[in-house]
CSV table of C-alpha atoms in Angstrom, one decimal:
chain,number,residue,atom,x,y,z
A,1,UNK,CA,0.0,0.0,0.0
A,2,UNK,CA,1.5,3.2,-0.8
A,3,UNK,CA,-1.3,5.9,-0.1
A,4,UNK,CA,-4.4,5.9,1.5
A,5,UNK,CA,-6.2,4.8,-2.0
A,6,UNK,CA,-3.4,3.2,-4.0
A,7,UNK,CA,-1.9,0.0,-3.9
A,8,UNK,CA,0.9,-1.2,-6.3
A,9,UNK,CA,1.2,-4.7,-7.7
A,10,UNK,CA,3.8,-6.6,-9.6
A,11,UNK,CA,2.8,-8.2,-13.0
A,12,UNK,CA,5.4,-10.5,-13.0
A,13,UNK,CA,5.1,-11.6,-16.3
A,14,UNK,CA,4.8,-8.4,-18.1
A,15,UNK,CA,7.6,-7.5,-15.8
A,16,UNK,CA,5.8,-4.1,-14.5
A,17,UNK,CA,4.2,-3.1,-11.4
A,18,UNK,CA,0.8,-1.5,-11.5
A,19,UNK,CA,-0.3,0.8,-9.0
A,20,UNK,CA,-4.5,1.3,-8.9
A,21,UNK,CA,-7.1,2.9,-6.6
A,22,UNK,CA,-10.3,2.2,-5.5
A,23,UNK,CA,-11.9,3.5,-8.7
A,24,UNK,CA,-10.0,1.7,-11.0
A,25,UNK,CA,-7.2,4.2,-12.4
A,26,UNK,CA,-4.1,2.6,-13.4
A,27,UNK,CA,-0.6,4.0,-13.4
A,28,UNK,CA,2.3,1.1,-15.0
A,29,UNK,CA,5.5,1.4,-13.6
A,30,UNK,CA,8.8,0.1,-15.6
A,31,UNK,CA,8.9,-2.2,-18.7
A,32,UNK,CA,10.7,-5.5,-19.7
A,33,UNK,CA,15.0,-4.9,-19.9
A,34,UNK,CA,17.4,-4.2,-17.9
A,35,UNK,CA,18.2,-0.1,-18.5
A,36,UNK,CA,17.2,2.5,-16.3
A,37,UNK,CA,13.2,2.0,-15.3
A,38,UNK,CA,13.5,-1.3,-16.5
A,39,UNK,CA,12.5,-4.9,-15.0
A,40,UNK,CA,13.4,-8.3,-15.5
A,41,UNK,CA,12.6,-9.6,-12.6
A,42,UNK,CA,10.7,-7.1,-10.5
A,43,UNK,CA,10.3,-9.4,-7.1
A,44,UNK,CA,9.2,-6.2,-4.1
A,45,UNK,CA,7.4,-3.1,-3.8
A,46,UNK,CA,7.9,-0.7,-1.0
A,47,UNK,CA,6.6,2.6,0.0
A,48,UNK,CA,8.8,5.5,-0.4
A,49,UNK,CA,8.7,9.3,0.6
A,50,UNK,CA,5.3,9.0,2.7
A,51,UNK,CA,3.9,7.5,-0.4
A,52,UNK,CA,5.3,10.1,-3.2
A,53,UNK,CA,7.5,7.2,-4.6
A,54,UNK,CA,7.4,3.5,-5.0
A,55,UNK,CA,10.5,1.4,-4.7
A,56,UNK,CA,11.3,-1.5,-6.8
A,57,UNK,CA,13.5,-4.8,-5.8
A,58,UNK,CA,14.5,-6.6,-8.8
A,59,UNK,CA,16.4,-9.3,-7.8
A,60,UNK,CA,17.7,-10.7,-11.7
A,61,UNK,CA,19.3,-6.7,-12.1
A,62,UNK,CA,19.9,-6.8,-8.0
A,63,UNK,CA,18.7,-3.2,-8.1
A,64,UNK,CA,16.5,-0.7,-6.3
A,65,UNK,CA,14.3,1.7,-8.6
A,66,UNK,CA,12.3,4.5,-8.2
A,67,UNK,CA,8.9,6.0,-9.2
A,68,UNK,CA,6.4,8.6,-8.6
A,69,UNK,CA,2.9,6.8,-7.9
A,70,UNK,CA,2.0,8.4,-11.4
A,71,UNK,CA,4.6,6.1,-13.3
A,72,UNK,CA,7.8,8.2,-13.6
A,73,UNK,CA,11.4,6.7,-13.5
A,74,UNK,CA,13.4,8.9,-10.9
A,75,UNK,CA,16.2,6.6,-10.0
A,76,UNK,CA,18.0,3.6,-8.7
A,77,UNK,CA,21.1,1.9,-7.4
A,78,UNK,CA,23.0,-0.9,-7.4
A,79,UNK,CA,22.6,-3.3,-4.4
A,80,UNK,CA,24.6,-6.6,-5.5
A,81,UNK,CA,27.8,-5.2,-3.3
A,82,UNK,CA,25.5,-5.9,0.0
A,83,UNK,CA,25.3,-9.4,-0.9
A,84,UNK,CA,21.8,-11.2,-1.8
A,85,UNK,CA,19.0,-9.6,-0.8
A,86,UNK,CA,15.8,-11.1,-0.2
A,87,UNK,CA,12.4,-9.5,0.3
A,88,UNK,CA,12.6,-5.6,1.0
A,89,UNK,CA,9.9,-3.9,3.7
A,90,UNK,CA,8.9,-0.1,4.3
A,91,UNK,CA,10.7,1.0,7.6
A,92,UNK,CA,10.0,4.7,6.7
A,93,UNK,CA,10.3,8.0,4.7
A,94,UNK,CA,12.5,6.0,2.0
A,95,UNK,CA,13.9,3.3,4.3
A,96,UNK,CA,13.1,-0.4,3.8
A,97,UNK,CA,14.1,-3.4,5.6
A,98,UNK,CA,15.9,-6.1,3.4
A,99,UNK,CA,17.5,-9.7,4.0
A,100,UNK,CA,20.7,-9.8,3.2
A,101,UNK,CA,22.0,-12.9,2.9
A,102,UNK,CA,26.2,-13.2,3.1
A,103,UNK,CA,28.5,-16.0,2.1
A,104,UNK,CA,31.6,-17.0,4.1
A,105,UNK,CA,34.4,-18.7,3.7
A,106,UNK,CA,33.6,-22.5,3.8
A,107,UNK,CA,30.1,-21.5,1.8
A,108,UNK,CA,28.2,-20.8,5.3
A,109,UNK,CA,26.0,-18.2,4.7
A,110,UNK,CA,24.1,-15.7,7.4
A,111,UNK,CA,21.4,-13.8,6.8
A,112,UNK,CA,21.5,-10.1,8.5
A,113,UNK,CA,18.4,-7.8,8.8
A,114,UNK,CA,19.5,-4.4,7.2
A,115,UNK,CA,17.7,-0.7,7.1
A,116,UNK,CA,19.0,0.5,3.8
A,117,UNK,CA,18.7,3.8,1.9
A,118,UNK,CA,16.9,3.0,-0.9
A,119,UNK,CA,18.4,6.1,-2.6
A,120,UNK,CA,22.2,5.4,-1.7
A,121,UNK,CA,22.0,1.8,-0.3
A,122,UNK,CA,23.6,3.0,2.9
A,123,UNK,CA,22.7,1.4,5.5
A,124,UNK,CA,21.7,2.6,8.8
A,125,UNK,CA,21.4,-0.1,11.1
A,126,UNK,CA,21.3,-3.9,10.9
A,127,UNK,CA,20.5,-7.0,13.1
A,128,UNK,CA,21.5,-10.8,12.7
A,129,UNK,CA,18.9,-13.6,14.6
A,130,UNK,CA,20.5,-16.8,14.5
A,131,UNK,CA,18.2,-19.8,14.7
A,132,UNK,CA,20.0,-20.7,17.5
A,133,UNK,CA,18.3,-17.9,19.6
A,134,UNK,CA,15.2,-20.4,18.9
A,135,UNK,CA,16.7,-23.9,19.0
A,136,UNK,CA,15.4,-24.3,22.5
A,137,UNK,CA,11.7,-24.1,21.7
A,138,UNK,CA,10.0,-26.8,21.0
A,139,UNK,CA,7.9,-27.3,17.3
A,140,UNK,CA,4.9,-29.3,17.4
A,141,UNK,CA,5.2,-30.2,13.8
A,142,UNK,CA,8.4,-31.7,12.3
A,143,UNK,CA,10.0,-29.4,9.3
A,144,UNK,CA,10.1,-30.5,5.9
A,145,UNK,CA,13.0,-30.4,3.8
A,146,UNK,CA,14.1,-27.0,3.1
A,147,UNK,CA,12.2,-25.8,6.1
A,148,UNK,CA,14.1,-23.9,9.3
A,149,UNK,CA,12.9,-23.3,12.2
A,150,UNK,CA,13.2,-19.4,12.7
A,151,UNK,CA,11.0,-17.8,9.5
A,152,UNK,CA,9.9,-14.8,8.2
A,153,UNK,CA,10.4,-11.4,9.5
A,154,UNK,CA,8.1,-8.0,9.5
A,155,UNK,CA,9.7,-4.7,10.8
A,156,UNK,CA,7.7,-3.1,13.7
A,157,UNK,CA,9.8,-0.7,14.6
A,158,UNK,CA,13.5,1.2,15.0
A,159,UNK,CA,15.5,-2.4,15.0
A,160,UNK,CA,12.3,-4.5,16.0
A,161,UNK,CA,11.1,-7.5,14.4
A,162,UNK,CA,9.2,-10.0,14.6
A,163,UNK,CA,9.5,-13.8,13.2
A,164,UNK,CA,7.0,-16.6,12.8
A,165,UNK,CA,8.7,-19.9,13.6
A,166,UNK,CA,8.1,-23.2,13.4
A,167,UNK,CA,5.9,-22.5,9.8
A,168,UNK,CA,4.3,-20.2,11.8
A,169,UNK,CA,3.3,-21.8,15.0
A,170,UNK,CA,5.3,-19.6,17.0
A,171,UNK,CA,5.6,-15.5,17.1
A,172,UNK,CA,9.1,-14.1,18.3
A,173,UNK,CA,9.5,-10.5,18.8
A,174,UNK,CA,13.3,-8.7,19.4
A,175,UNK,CA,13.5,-5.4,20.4
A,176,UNK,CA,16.3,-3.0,20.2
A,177,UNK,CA,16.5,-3.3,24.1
A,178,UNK,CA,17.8,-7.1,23.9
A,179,UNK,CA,19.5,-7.8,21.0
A,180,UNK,CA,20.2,-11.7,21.5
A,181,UNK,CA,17.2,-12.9,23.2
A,182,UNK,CA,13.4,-12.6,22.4
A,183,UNK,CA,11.8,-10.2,24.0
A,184,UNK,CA,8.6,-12.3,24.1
A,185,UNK,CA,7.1,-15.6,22.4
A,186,UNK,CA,3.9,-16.5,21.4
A,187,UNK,CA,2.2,-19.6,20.3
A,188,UNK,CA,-0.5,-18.9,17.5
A,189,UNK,CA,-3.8,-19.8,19.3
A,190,UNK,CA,-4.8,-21.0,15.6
A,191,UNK,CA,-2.4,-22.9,14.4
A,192,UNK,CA,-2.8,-26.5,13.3
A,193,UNK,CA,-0.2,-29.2,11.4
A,194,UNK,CA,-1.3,-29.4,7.3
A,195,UNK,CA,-0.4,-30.8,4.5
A,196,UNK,CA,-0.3,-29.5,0.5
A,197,UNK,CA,-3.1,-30.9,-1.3
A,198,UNK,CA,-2.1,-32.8,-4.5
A,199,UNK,CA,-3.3,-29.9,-6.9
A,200,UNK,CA,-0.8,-27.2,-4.9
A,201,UNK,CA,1.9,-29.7,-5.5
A,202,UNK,CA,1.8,-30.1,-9.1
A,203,UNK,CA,1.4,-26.6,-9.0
A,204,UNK,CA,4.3,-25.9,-6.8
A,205,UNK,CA,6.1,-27.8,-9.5
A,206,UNK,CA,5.2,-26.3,-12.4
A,207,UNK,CA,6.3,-22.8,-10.2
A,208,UNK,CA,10.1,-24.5,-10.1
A,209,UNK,CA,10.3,-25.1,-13.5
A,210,UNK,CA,9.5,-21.8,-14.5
A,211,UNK,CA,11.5,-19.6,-12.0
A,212,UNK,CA,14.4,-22.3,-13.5
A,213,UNK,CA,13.7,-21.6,-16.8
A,214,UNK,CA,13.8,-17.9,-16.2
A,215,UNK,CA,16.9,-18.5,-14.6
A,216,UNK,CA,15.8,-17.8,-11.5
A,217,UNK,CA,16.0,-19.3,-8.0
A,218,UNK,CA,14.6,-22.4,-7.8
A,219,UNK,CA,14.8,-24.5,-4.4
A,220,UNK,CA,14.5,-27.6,-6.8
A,221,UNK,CA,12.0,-29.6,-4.1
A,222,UNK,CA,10.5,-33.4,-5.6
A,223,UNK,CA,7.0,-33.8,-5.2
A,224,UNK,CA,7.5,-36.2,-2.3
A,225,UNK,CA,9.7,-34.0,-0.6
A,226,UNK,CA,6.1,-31.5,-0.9
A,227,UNK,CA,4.0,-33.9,0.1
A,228,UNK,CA,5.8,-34.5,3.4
A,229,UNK,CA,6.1,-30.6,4.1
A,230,UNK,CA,4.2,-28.9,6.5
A,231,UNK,CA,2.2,-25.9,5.1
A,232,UNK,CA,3.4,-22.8,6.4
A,233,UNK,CA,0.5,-21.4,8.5
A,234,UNK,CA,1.4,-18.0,7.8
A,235,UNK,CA,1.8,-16.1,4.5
A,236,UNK,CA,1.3,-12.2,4.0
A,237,UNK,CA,1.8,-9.7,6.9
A,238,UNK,CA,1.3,-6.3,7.9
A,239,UNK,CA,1.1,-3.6,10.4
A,240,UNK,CA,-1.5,-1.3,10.8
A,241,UNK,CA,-1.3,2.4,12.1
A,242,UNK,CA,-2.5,0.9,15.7
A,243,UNK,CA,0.2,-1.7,16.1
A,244,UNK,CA,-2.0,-4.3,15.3
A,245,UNK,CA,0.2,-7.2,13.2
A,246,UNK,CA,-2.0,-9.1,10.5
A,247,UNK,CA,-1.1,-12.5,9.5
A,248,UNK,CA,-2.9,-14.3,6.7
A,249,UNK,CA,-3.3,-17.8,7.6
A,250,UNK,CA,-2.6,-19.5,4.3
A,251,UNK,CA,-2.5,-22.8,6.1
A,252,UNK,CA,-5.5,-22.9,7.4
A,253,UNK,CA,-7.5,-24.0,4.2
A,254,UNK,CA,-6.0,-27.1,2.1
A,255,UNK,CA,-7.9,-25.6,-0.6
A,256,UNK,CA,-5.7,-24.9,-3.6
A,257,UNK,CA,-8.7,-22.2,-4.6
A,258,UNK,CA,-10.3,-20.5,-1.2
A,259,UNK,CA,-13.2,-19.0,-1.0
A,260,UNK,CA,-12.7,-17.4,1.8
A,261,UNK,CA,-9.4,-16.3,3.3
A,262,UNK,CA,-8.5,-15.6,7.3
A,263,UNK,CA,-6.7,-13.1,8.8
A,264,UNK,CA,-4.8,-13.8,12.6
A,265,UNK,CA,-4.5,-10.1,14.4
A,266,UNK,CA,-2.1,-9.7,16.5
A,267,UNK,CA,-1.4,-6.2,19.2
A,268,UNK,CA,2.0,-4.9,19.6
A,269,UNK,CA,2.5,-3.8,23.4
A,270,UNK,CA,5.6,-2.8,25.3
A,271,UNK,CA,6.8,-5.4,26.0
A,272,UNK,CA,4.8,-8.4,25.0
A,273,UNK,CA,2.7,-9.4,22.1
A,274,UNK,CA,-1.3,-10.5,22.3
A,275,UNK,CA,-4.1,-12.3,20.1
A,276,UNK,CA,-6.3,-10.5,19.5
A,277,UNK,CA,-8.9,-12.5,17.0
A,278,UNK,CA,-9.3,-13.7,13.5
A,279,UNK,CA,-11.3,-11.9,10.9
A,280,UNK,CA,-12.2,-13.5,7.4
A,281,UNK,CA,-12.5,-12.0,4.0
A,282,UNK,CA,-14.6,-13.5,1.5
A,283,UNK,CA,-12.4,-14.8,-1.7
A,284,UNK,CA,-8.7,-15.8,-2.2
A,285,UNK,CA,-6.5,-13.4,-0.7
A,286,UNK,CA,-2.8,-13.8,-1.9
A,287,UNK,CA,-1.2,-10.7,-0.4
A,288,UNK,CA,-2.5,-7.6,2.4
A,289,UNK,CA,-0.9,-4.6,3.1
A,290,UNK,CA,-2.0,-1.8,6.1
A,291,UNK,CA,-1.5,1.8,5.9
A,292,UNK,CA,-3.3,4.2,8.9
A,293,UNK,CA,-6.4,2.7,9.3
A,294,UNK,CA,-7.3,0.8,5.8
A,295,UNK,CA,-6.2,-2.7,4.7
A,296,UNK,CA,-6.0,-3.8,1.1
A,297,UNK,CA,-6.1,-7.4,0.2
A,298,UNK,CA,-4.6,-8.6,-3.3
A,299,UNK,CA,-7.3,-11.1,-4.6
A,300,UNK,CA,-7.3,-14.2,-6.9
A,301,UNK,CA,-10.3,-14.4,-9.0
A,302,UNK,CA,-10.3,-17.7,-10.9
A,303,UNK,CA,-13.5,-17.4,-12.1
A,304,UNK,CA,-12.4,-14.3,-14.4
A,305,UNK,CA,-8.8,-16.1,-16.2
A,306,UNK,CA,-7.1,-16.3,-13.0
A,307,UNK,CA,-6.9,-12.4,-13.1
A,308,UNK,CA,-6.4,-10.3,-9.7
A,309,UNK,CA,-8.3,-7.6,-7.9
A,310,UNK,CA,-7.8,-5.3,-5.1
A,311,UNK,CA,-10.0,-4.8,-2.6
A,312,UNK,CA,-9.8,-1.8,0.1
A,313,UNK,CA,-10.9,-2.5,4.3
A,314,UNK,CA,-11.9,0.0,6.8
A,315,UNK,CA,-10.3,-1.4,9.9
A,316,UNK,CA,-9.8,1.5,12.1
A,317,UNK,CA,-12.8,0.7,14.8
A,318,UNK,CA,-12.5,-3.3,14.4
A,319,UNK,CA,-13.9,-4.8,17.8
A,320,UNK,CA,-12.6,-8.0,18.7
A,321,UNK,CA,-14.6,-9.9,21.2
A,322,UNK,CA,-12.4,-10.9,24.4
């Protein structure tokens, strides 16, 4: 989400980003190649300059870009020096919060937290989480192959973040006030053990063979190797303007096509972290993004082509019953 009422969304395959807004208005960002404003493999957007600009990840080019919300090129820069970066976050202003993933000698690699400049690449402050920080807790469900313990990460703050674990069973929040030990740990209320159904394999599949063809990343998993991998019970995330953390629980229907998608909220306190309930949206939500007090959900609608909608949320007065 980059304003109030527009939202930007990667076309993967056109190799653009679209940014629209409740009434329909499109603005295209970038185009297939690899010179300035260009894509070919545009993989994050993130909001820049209180939502005058849109940043770009593309992870073939390993470069930042830059837009006005109308469409505009205004710049980039060159991020392979920091090492492989995964998914890039909003922090603030023109700040986002990237992966960085270092090799060491002996082919170990660690992945560090980073707040770059997405202007200069600078960066201003970074964090490593070792999964041994979580070794100690216990998983209910046994990992698949490929699967680690500690997960993914959203920024909540100056040097705070907070993991799922466990494919999402578990919530671990670190402050800046402890920098080796979580600050608290939560077990999802919601969370159960299940399985890929046979259609989301095959599809899995034919996902590999196409990021591989594309020379892309491709983690190269057998269909077996699927079938005995916990789903992860988490997916999308966000943070509201009231601290309130939303998780879409993408495990919590084995339906390859849902028809109706759930969303875990969770409130940030000082010190500790609380459930606070689940709400559902009708349809299949793929991705959600909070800005203020409004929540848009990215929608699959397979009845139309397997074409995608957006789909704005009041949320600012949500009860949750105790």
């Amino acid at each position: 989400m980059i304003q109030r009422d527009h939202a930007c969304a990667i076309d993967r395959y056109q190799s653009q980003v679209h940014c629209v807004n409740p009434d329909g208005e499109v603005a295209t960002l970038g185009r297939p190649g690899q010179g300035p404003g260009e894509f070919e493999f545009p993989a994050h957007v993130a909001r820049g300059n209180e939502g005058e600009t849109v940043i770009v990840h593309d992870i073939a080019l390993s470069r930042l870009s830059i837009f006005a919300v109308s469409g505009e090129f205004v710049t980039s820069t060159e991020v392979a020096s920091l090492g492989g970066l995964s998914r890039i976050q909003t922090l603030s202003d023109s700040t986002v919060l990237a992966g960085v993933f270092l090799w060491t000698p002996g082919d170990d690699v660690r992945l560090v937290h980073a707040a770059l400049n997405a202007y200069t690449s600078a960066v201003s402050w970074q964090r490593e989480v070792s999964a041994e920080h979580v070794d100690h807790l216990e998983c209910s469900t046994r990992l698949g192959v490929g699967q680690t313990k500690l997960g993914a990460v959203i920024p909540t703050g100056h040097e705070e973040l907070l993991f799922t674990a466990c494919n999402g069973e578990l919530l671990i929040r670190y402050t800046p006030e402890d920098r080796q030990r979580p600050t608290a740990v939560l077990r999802s209320p919601t969370y159960q053990e299940r399985f890929p159904s046979e259609r989301r394999i095959q599809h899995t599949l034919e996902v590999q063979r196409t990021a591989a063809a594309r020379g892309s990343f491709s983690p190269g998993h057998t269909a077996e190797e699927l079938r005995r991998r916990p789903q992860f019970w988490y997916g999308a995330r966000t943070v509201d303007g009231r601290r309130r953390v939303w998780f879409q629980s993408a495990g919590r229907t084995a339906e390859f096509e849902r028809e109706e998608t759930y969303l875990d909220v969770y409130q940030l306190l000082d010190n500790s972290l609380e459930f606070r309930g689940t709400v559902m949206l009708d349809g299949d939500v793929t991705n959600i993004a909070a800005l203020g007090d409004r929540l848009v959900a990215v929608r699959n609608e397979h009845d139309s082509g397997d074409s995608r909608t957006l789909a704005w949320y009041e949320i600012g007065d949500l009860a949750f019953q105790p």
